[in-house]
Tab-separated table of C-alpha atoms in Angstrom:
chain	number	residue	atom	x	y	z
H	21	THR	CA	-148.437	23.415	41.720
H	22	MET	CA	-147.755	19.399	43.212
H	23	ILE	CA	-150.190	18.290	40.586
H	24	LEU	CA	-148.133	19.882	37.835
H	25	ILE	CA	-145.044	18.440	38.926
H	26	ALA	CA	-146.319	15.027	40.061
H	27	PHE	CA	-148.525	13.816	36.703
H	28	PRO	CA	-145.751	14.614	34.557
H	29	LEU	CA	-142.744	12.985	36.151
H	30	GLY	CA	-145.222	9.850	37.725
H	31	ILE	CA	-146.736	9.116	33.547
H	32	LEU	CA	-143.178	9.690	32.656
H	33	SER	CA	-141.871	7.063	35.005
H	34	ALA	CA	-143.881	4.274	34.622
H	35	VAL	CA	-143.889	5.156	30.446
H	36	TYR	CA	-140.095	4.232	30.983
H	37	LYS	CA	-140.087	2.177	33.409
H	38	ASP	CA	-136.298	0.098	34.410
H	39	ARG	CA	-134.721	3.211	31.846
H	40	VAL	CA	-132.874	5.956	32.808
H	41	ALA	CA	-135.090	8.433	33.367
H	42	ASP	CA	-137.470	6.112	35.378
H	43	TYR	CA	-134.580	5.558	37.616
H	44	ILE	CA	-133.499	9.445	38.300
H	45	ILE	CA	-136.965	10.345	38.887
H	46	ARG	CA	-137.298	7.312	41.123
H	47	PHE	CA	-134.328	8.688	42.894
H	48	MET	CA	-134.894	11.766	43.544
H	49	SER	CA	-138.821	11.450	44.199
H	50	PHE	CA	-137.042	9.179	47.451
H	51	ILE	CA	-134.628	11.929	48.422
H	52	GLY	CA	-138.050	14.551	48.675
H	53	VAL	CA	-140.129	11.604	50.785
H	54	SER	CA	-137.457	11.257	52.896
H	55	MET	CA	-136.533	14.904	53.524
H	56	PRO	CA	-138.613	16.206	56.108
H	57	SER	CA	-140.017	19.639	55.044
H	58	PHE	CA	-138.729	21.835	58.122
H	59	TRP	CA	-135.287	21.420	57.254
H	60	PHE	CA	-136.010	21.880	53.336
H	61	GLY	CA	-138.132	25.224	54.038
H	62	MET	CA	-135.006	25.762	55.626
H	63	LEU	CA	-133.052	25.433	53.098
H	64	LEU	CA	-134.757	26.882	50.479
H	65	ILE	CA	-134.280	30.315	53.205
H	66	TRP	CA	-130.936	29.304	53.188
H	67	ILE	CA	-130.463	29.310	49.194
H	68	PHE	CA	-133.015	31.854	47.852
H	69	ALA	CA	-133.500	33.952	50.836
H	70	VAL	CA	-130.194	34.079	52.612
H	71	ARG	CA	-127.346	33.513	49.817
H	72	LEU	CA	-129.337	34.684	46.585
H	73	GLY	CA	-131.541	37.971	48.328
H	74	TRP	CA	-134.644	36.626	45.805
H	75	LEU	CA	-137.059	36.017	48.446
H	76	PRO	CA	-138.281	37.389	51.817
H	77	VAL	CA	-137.122	35.160	54.616
H	78	ALA	CA	-141.074	35.370	56.676
H	79	GLY	CA	-144.296	37.627	56.295
H	80	SER	CA	-147.164	37.441	53.876
H	81	SER	CA	-147.894	40.541	52.500
H	82	SER	CA	-146.920	39.577	48.584
H	83	TRP	CA	-146.482	37.032	46.308
H	84	LYS	CA	-142.416	36.527	46.626
H	85	HIS	CA	-143.797	35.570	50.154
H	86	ILE	CA	-145.782	32.989	49.322
H	87	VAL	CA	-143.369	31.009	46.728
H	88	MET	CA	-141.382	29.373	49.696
H	89	PRO	CA	-143.634	28.120	51.956
H	90	THR	CA	-145.803	26.721	48.429
H	91	LEU	CA	-142.408	25.015	46.985
H	92	THR	CA	-141.682	23.253	50.688
H	93	LEU	CA	-145.587	22.209	51.055
H	94	ALA	CA	-145.663	21.400	47.301
H	95	MET	CA	-142.103	18.871	47.496
H	96	GLY	CA	-142.891	16.019	49.341
H	97	MET	CA	-146.824	16.350	48.756
H	98	SER	CA	-144.845	15.565	45.191
H	99	CYS	CA	-142.489	13.411	45.573
H	100	SER	CA	-145.234	10.907	47.497
H	101	TYR	CA	-147.899	11.443	44.582
H	102	ILE	CA	-144.638	10.694	41.738
H	103	ARG	CA	-143.956	7.167	43.642
H	104	ARG	CA	-148.233	6.593	43.908
H	105	ILE	CA	-148.170	7.317	40.097
H	106	ARG	CA	-146.321	5.791	38.970
H	107	ALA	CA	-146.912	2.345	40.919
H	108	VAL	CA	-150.478	2.156	39.441
H	109	MET	CA	-149.593	3.704	35.853
H	110	VAL	CA	-147.084	0.645	35.995
H	111	GLU	CA	-150.084	-2.157	37.298
H	112	GLN	CA	-152.435	-0.810	35.135
H	113	MET	CA	-150.316	-1.105	32.424
H	114	ASN	CA	-149.596	-4.964	32.668
H	115	GLU	CA	-153.062	-5.519	32.962
H	116	GLU	CA	-155.280	-8.059	30.397
H	117	TYR	CA	-157.063	-4.796	29.081
H	118	ILE	CA	-153.649	-3.058	26.939
H	119	ASN	CA	-152.790	-6.130	25.551
H	120	GLY	CA	-156.612	-5.744	23.502
H	121	CYS	CA	-155.211	-2.549	22.978
H	122	HIS	CA	-152.430	-3.091	20.798
H	123	ALA	CA	-154.053	-5.947	19.069
H	124	ARG	CA	-156.737	-3.893	17.987
H	125	GLY	CA	-153.803	-1.408	17.252
H	126	VAL	CA	-154.477	1.204	19.723
H	127	GLY	CA	-151.450	3.614	19.891
H	128	ARG	CA	-148.855	4.198	22.722
H	129	PHE	CA	-149.601	7.799	23.167
H	130	ARG	CA	-153.598	6.647	23.082
H	131	THR	CA	-153.575	3.659	24.943
H	132	ILE	CA	-151.499	5.309	27.522
H	133	PHE	CA	-153.941	9.078	28.423
H	134	PHE	CA	-156.878	7.312	27.375
H	135	HIS	CA	-156.921	3.863	29.280
H	136	VAL	CA	-154.153	3.585	31.636
H	137	LEU	CA	-154.350	6.676	33.365
H	138	PRO	CA	-158.216	7.056	33.648
H	139	ASN	CA	-157.895	3.604	35.727
H	140	SER	CA	-155.237	5.251	37.802
H	141	LEU	CA	-156.771	8.028	38.775
H	142	LEU	CA	-158.606	6.136	41.369
H	143	THR	CA	-156.502	5.928	43.828
H	144	VAL	CA	-154.470	9.474	42.856
H	145	VAL	CA	-158.753	11.513	43.823
H	146	THR	CA	-158.242	9.555	46.917
H	147	MET	CA	-154.882	10.534	47.570
H	148	LEU	CA	-155.552	14.162	46.530
H	149	GLY	CA	-158.716	13.752	48.789
H	150	MET	CA	-156.620	13.366	51.827
H	151	SER	CA	-153.803	15.954	50.515
H	152	PHE	CA	-156.501	18.443	50.910
H	153	GLY	CA	-158.164	18.223	53.855
H	154	GLY	CA	-154.240	18.647	55.802
H	155	LEU	CA	-153.825	21.381	53.501
H	156	LEU	CA	-157.447	22.812	54.729
H	157	GLY	CA	-156.680	21.960	58.450
H	158	GLY	CA	-153.230	23.627	58.269
H	159	THR	CA	-149.230	22.784	58.392
H	160	MET	CA	-148.174	23.281	61.346
H	161	ILE	CA	-144.384	23.046	60.665
H	162	VAL	CA	-144.738	25.279	57.078
H	163	GLU	CA	-146.686	28.011	59.010
H	164	THR	CA	-143.897	28.002	61.805
H	165	VAL	CA	-140.519	27.943	59.463
H	166	PHE	CA	-141.911	31.149	57.313
H	167	SER	CA	-143.313	32.590	60.424
H	168	TRP	CA	-147.355	32.464	58.839
H	169	ASN	CA	-150.079	32.943	60.601
H	170	GLY	CA	-152.721	30.234	59.850
H	171	ILE	CA	-154.288	27.555	61.800
H	172	GLY	CA	-151.271	25.519	62.093
H	173	SER	CA	-149.736	27.800	63.516
H	174	ALA	CA	-152.443	28.196	66.050
H	175	ALA	CA	-152.385	24.915	66.949
H	176	VAL	CA	-148.659	24.874	67.685
H	177	ALA	CA	-148.827	29.056	69.945
H	178	ALA	CA	-151.913	26.190	71.709
H	179	ILE	CA	-149.589	23.281	72.507
H	180	SER	CA	-146.741	25.740	73.738
H	181	GLY	CA	-149.307	27.532	76.016
H	182	ARG	CA	-151.389	24.568	77.177
H	183	ASP	CA	-154.659	26.088	75.954
H	184	TYR	CA	-156.453	22.864	75.760
H	185	GLN	CA	-159.494	24.174	74.445
H	186	LEU	CA	-158.113	25.420	70.949
H	187	ILE	CA	-156.246	22.171	70.622
H	188	GLN	CA	-160.325	20.275	71.374
H	189	GLY	CA	-161.071	22.384	68.752
H	190	TYR	CA	-157.939	22.339	65.975
H	191	VAL	CA	-158.812	18.509	66.579
H	192	MET	CA	-162.728	18.763	66.155
H	193	TRP	CA	-161.506	20.937	63.200
H	194	MET	CA	-159.823	18.275	61.548
H	195	GLY	CA	-162.198	15.683	62.394
H	196	CYS	CA	-164.856	17.219	60.420
H	197	ILE	CA	-162.408	18.033	57.412
H	198	TYR	CA	-161.472	14.760	57.117
H	199	VAL	CA	-164.601	13.112	56.947
H	200	LEU	CA	-166.562	15.883	54.961
H	201	VAL	CA	-163.081	15.655	51.933
H	202	ASN	CA	-163.290	11.681	52.311
H	203	LEU	CA	-167.015	11.885	51.716
H	204	LEU	CA	-166.587	14.554	48.712
H	205	VAL	CA	-164.479	11.628	47.045
H	206	ASP	CA	-166.403	8.944	47.999
H	207	ILE	CA	-169.112	11.019	45.577
H	208	SER	CA	-166.858	11.635	43.268
H	209	TYR	CA	-166.532	8.290	42.500
H	210	GLN	CA	-169.763	7.367	41.196
Protein backbone atom coordinates (compact mmCIF):
# COMPACT_ATOMS: atom_id res chain seq x y z
CA THR A 1 0.00 0.00 0.00
CA MET A 2 2.79 2.35 0.97
CA ILE A 3 4.66 1.82 -2.30
CA LEU A 4 1.50 2.30 -4.36
CA ILE A 5 0.99 5.68 -2.67
CA ALA A 6 4.57 6.91 -2.40
CA PHE A 7 6.08 6.20 -5.81
CA PRO A 8 3.52 7.96 -8.03
CA LEU A 9 3.22 10.96 -5.73
CA GLY A 10 7.00 11.26 -5.24
CA ILE A 11 7.62 11.08 -8.98
CA LEU A 12 4.81 13.56 -9.68
CA SER A 13 6.19 15.96 -7.10
CA ALA A 14 9.69 15.76 -8.58
CA VAL A 15 8.56 16.12 -12.20
CA TYR A 16 6.39 19.15 -11.40
CA LYS A 17 8.92 20.73 -9.05
CA ASP A 18 7.89 24.15 -7.68
CA ARG A 19 4.42 23.98 -9.24
CA VAL A 20 1.00 23.67 -7.61
CA ALA A 21 0.99 19.84 -7.62
CA ASP A 22 4.41 19.79 -5.96
CA TYR A 23 3.35 22.24 -3.26
CA ILE A 24 0.17 20.28 -2.48
CA ILE A 25 1.98 16.93 -2.33
CA ARG A 26 4.78 18.35 -0.18
CA PHE A 27 2.32 19.99 2.20
CA MET A 28 0.26 16.81 2.58
CA SER A 29 3.37 14.68 3.07
CA PHE A 30 4.62 17.14 5.70
CA ILE A 31 1.32 16.78 7.57
CA GLY A 32 1.51 12.99 7.24
CA VAL A 33 5.07 12.78 8.54
CA SER A 34 4.26 15.10 11.44
CA MET A 35 1.15 13.20 12.52
CA PRO A 36 1.79 10.52 15.16
CA SER A 37 0.63 7.06 14.09
CA PHE A 38 -1.43 6.50 17.23
CA TRP A 39 -3.35 9.74 16.60
CA PHE A 40 -3.95 8.88 12.95
CA GLY A 41 -5.11 5.39 13.97
CA MET A 42 -7.57 6.84 16.47
CA LEU A 43 -8.76 9.33 13.85
CA LEU A 44 -9.45 6.43 11.47
CA ILE A 45 -11.31 4.58 14.23
CA TRP A 46 -13.42 7.66 14.93
CA ILE A 47 -14.28 8.23 11.26
CA PHE A 48 -14.70 4.70 9.86
CA ALA A 49 -15.81 2.76 12.94
CA VAL A 50 -17.63 5.19 15.21
CA ARG A 51 -19.15 7.76 12.85
CA LEU A 52 -19.69 5.73 9.66
CA GLY A 53 -19.81 2.22 11.13
CA TRP A 54 -18.10 0.71 8.08
CA LEU A 55 -15.19 -1.04 9.80
CA PRO A 56 -14.75 -2.83 13.14
CA VAL A 57 -12.77 -1.09 15.86
CA ALA A 58 -10.49 -3.93 16.91
CA GLY A 59 -9.67 -7.55 16.27
CA SER A 60 -8.12 -9.58 13.47
CA SER A 61 -10.65 -12.15 12.27
CA SER A 62 -11.59 -10.78 8.80
CA TRP A 63 -10.24 -8.59 6.03
CA LYS A 64 -12.14 -5.59 7.42
CA HIS A 65 -9.92 -5.67 10.50
CA ILE A 66 -6.83 -5.18 8.34
CA VAL A 67 -7.92 -1.98 6.59
CA MET A 68 -7.36 0.61 9.34
CA PRO A 69 -4.05 -0.79 10.67
CA THR A 70 -2.74 -0.97 7.09
CA LEU A 71 -3.72 2.62 6.38
CA THR A 72 -2.20 3.75 9.67
CA LEU A 73 1.14 2.10 8.89
CA ALA A 74 1.11 3.17 5.25
CA MET A 75 0.35 6.82 6.00
CA GLY A 76 3.49 7.68 7.94
CA MET A 77 5.84 5.59 5.84
CA SER A 78 4.44 6.70 2.49
CA CYS A 79 4.75 10.37 3.42
CA SER A 80 8.41 9.99 4.32
CA TYR A 81 8.98 8.00 1.11
CA ILE A 82 7.28 10.70 -0.97
CA ARG A 83 9.65 13.30 0.44
CA ARG A 84 12.71 11.11 -0.08
CA ILE A 85 11.79 10.04 -3.62
CA ARG A 86 11.19 13.66 -4.57
CA ALA A 87 14.50 14.81 -3.10
CA VAL A 88 16.54 12.10 -4.80
CA MET A 89 14.83 12.54 -8.16
CA VAL A 90 15.25 16.32 -8.12
CA GLU A 91 18.93 15.79 -7.36
CA GLN A 92 19.25 13.30 -10.24
CA MET A 93 17.42 15.62 -12.65
CA ASN A 94 20.11 18.24 -12.08
CA GLU A 95 22.91 15.87 -13.12
CA GLU A 96 24.85 16.29 -16.38
CA TYR A 97 23.64 13.04 -17.94
CA ILE A 98 20.12 14.52 -18.10
CA ASN A 99 21.44 17.31 -20.32
CA GLY A 100 23.06 14.60 -22.45
CA CYS A 101 19.73 12.79 -22.76
CA HIS A 102 17.99 16.00 -23.84
CA ALA A 103 20.80 16.75 -26.33
CA ARG A 104 20.38 13.30 -27.91
CA GLY A 105 16.64 13.93 -28.27
CA VAL A 106 15.48 11.47 -25.62
CA GLY A 107 11.92 12.30 -24.57
CA ARG A 108 11.02 13.51 -21.09
CA PHE A 109 9.04 10.37 -20.18
CA ARG A 110 11.89 8.08 -21.27
CA THR A 111 14.47 10.22 -19.47
CA ILE A 112 12.52 10.13 -16.21
CA PHE A 113 11.53 6.47 -16.18
CA PHE A 114 14.61 4.90 -17.78
CA HIS A 115 17.39 7.15 -16.49
CA VAL A 116 16.37 9.23 -13.46
CA LEU A 117 14.19 6.67 -11.65
CA PRO A 118 16.67 3.74 -11.76
CA ASN A 119 19.45 5.98 -10.48
CA SER A 120 17.19 7.20 -7.68
CA LEU A 121 16.24 3.74 -6.46
CA LEU A 122 19.38 3.02 -4.40
CA THR A 123 18.28 5.33 -1.62
CA VAL A 124 14.71 4.08 -1.81
CA VAL A 125 15.82 0.42 -1.63
CA THR A 126 17.76 1.24 1.54
CA MET A 127 14.68 2.87 3.06
CA LEU A 128 12.52 -0.10 2.04
CA GLY A 129 14.91 -2.45 3.79
CA MET A 130 14.81 -0.45 6.99
CA SER A 131 11.01 -0.21 6.84
CA PHE A 132 10.71 -3.93 6.22
CA GLY A 133 12.86 -4.63 9.25
CA GLY A 134 10.70 -2.38 11.38
CA LEU A 135 7.53 -4.07 10.18
CA LEU A 136 8.91 -7.54 10.87
CA GLY A 137 10.02 -6.48 14.32
CA GLY A 138 6.54 -5.34 15.20
CA THR A 139 4.73 -2.09 15.28
CA MET A 140 3.95 -1.56 18.92
CA ILE A 141 1.72 1.47 18.68
CA VAL A 142 -0.50 0.25 15.86
CA GLU A 143 -0.89 -3.18 17.46
CA THR A 144 -1.86 -1.54 20.73
CA VAL A 145 -4.35 0.92 19.18
CA PHE A 146 -6.12 -1.75 17.12
CA SER A 147 -5.86 -4.55 19.73
CA TRP A 148 -3.82 -6.86 17.55
CA ASN A 149 -1.81 -9.67 19.06
CA GLY A 150 1.71 -9.44 17.72
CA ILE A 151 5.30 -9.10 18.74
CA GLY A 152 4.88 -5.35 19.27
CA SER A 153 1.99 -5.73 21.70
CA ALA A 154 3.89 -8.54 23.46
CA ALA A 155 6.83 -6.15 23.90
CA VAL A 156 4.51 -3.47 25.34
CA ALA A 157 3.07 -6.01 27.77
CA ALA A 158 6.59 -7.12 28.71
CA ILE A 159 7.64 -3.53 29.40
CA SER A 160 4.53 -2.96 31.53
CA GLY A 161 5.02 -6.22 33.41
CA ARG A 162 8.81 -5.82 33.74
CA ASP A 163 9.45 -9.12 31.98
CA TYR A 164 13.14 -8.53 31.30
CA GLN A 165 13.74 -11.82 29.49
CA LEU A 166 11.02 -11.08 26.94
CA ILE A 167 12.31 -7.52 26.49
CA GLN A 168 15.83 -8.85 25.90
CA GLY A 169 14.47 -11.39 23.41
CA TYR A 170 12.59 -8.64 21.59
CA VAL A 171 15.71 -6.47 21.39
CA MET A 172 17.73 -9.45 20.09
CA TRP A 173 15.01 -10.21 17.52
CA MET A 174 15.01 -6.61 16.31
CA GLY A 175 18.81 -6.57 16.10
CA CYS A 176 18.89 -9.79 14.06
CA ILE A 177 16.15 -8.57 11.74
CA TYR A 178 17.94 -5.28 11.05
CA VAL A 179 21.29 -6.98 10.44
CA LEU A 180 19.69 -9.52 8.07
CA VAL A 181 17.68 -6.92 6.17
CA ASN A 182 20.70 -4.61 5.84
CA LEU A 183 22.73 -7.54 4.52
CA LEU A 184 20.05 -8.35 1.95
CA VAL A 185 19.82 -4.70 0.90
CA ASP A 186 23.60 -4.51 0.47
CA ILE A 187 23.56 -7.71 -1.59
CA SER A 188 20.78 -6.29 -3.78
CA TYR A 189 23.05 -3.36 -4.75
CA GLN A 190 25.37 -5.70 -6.63
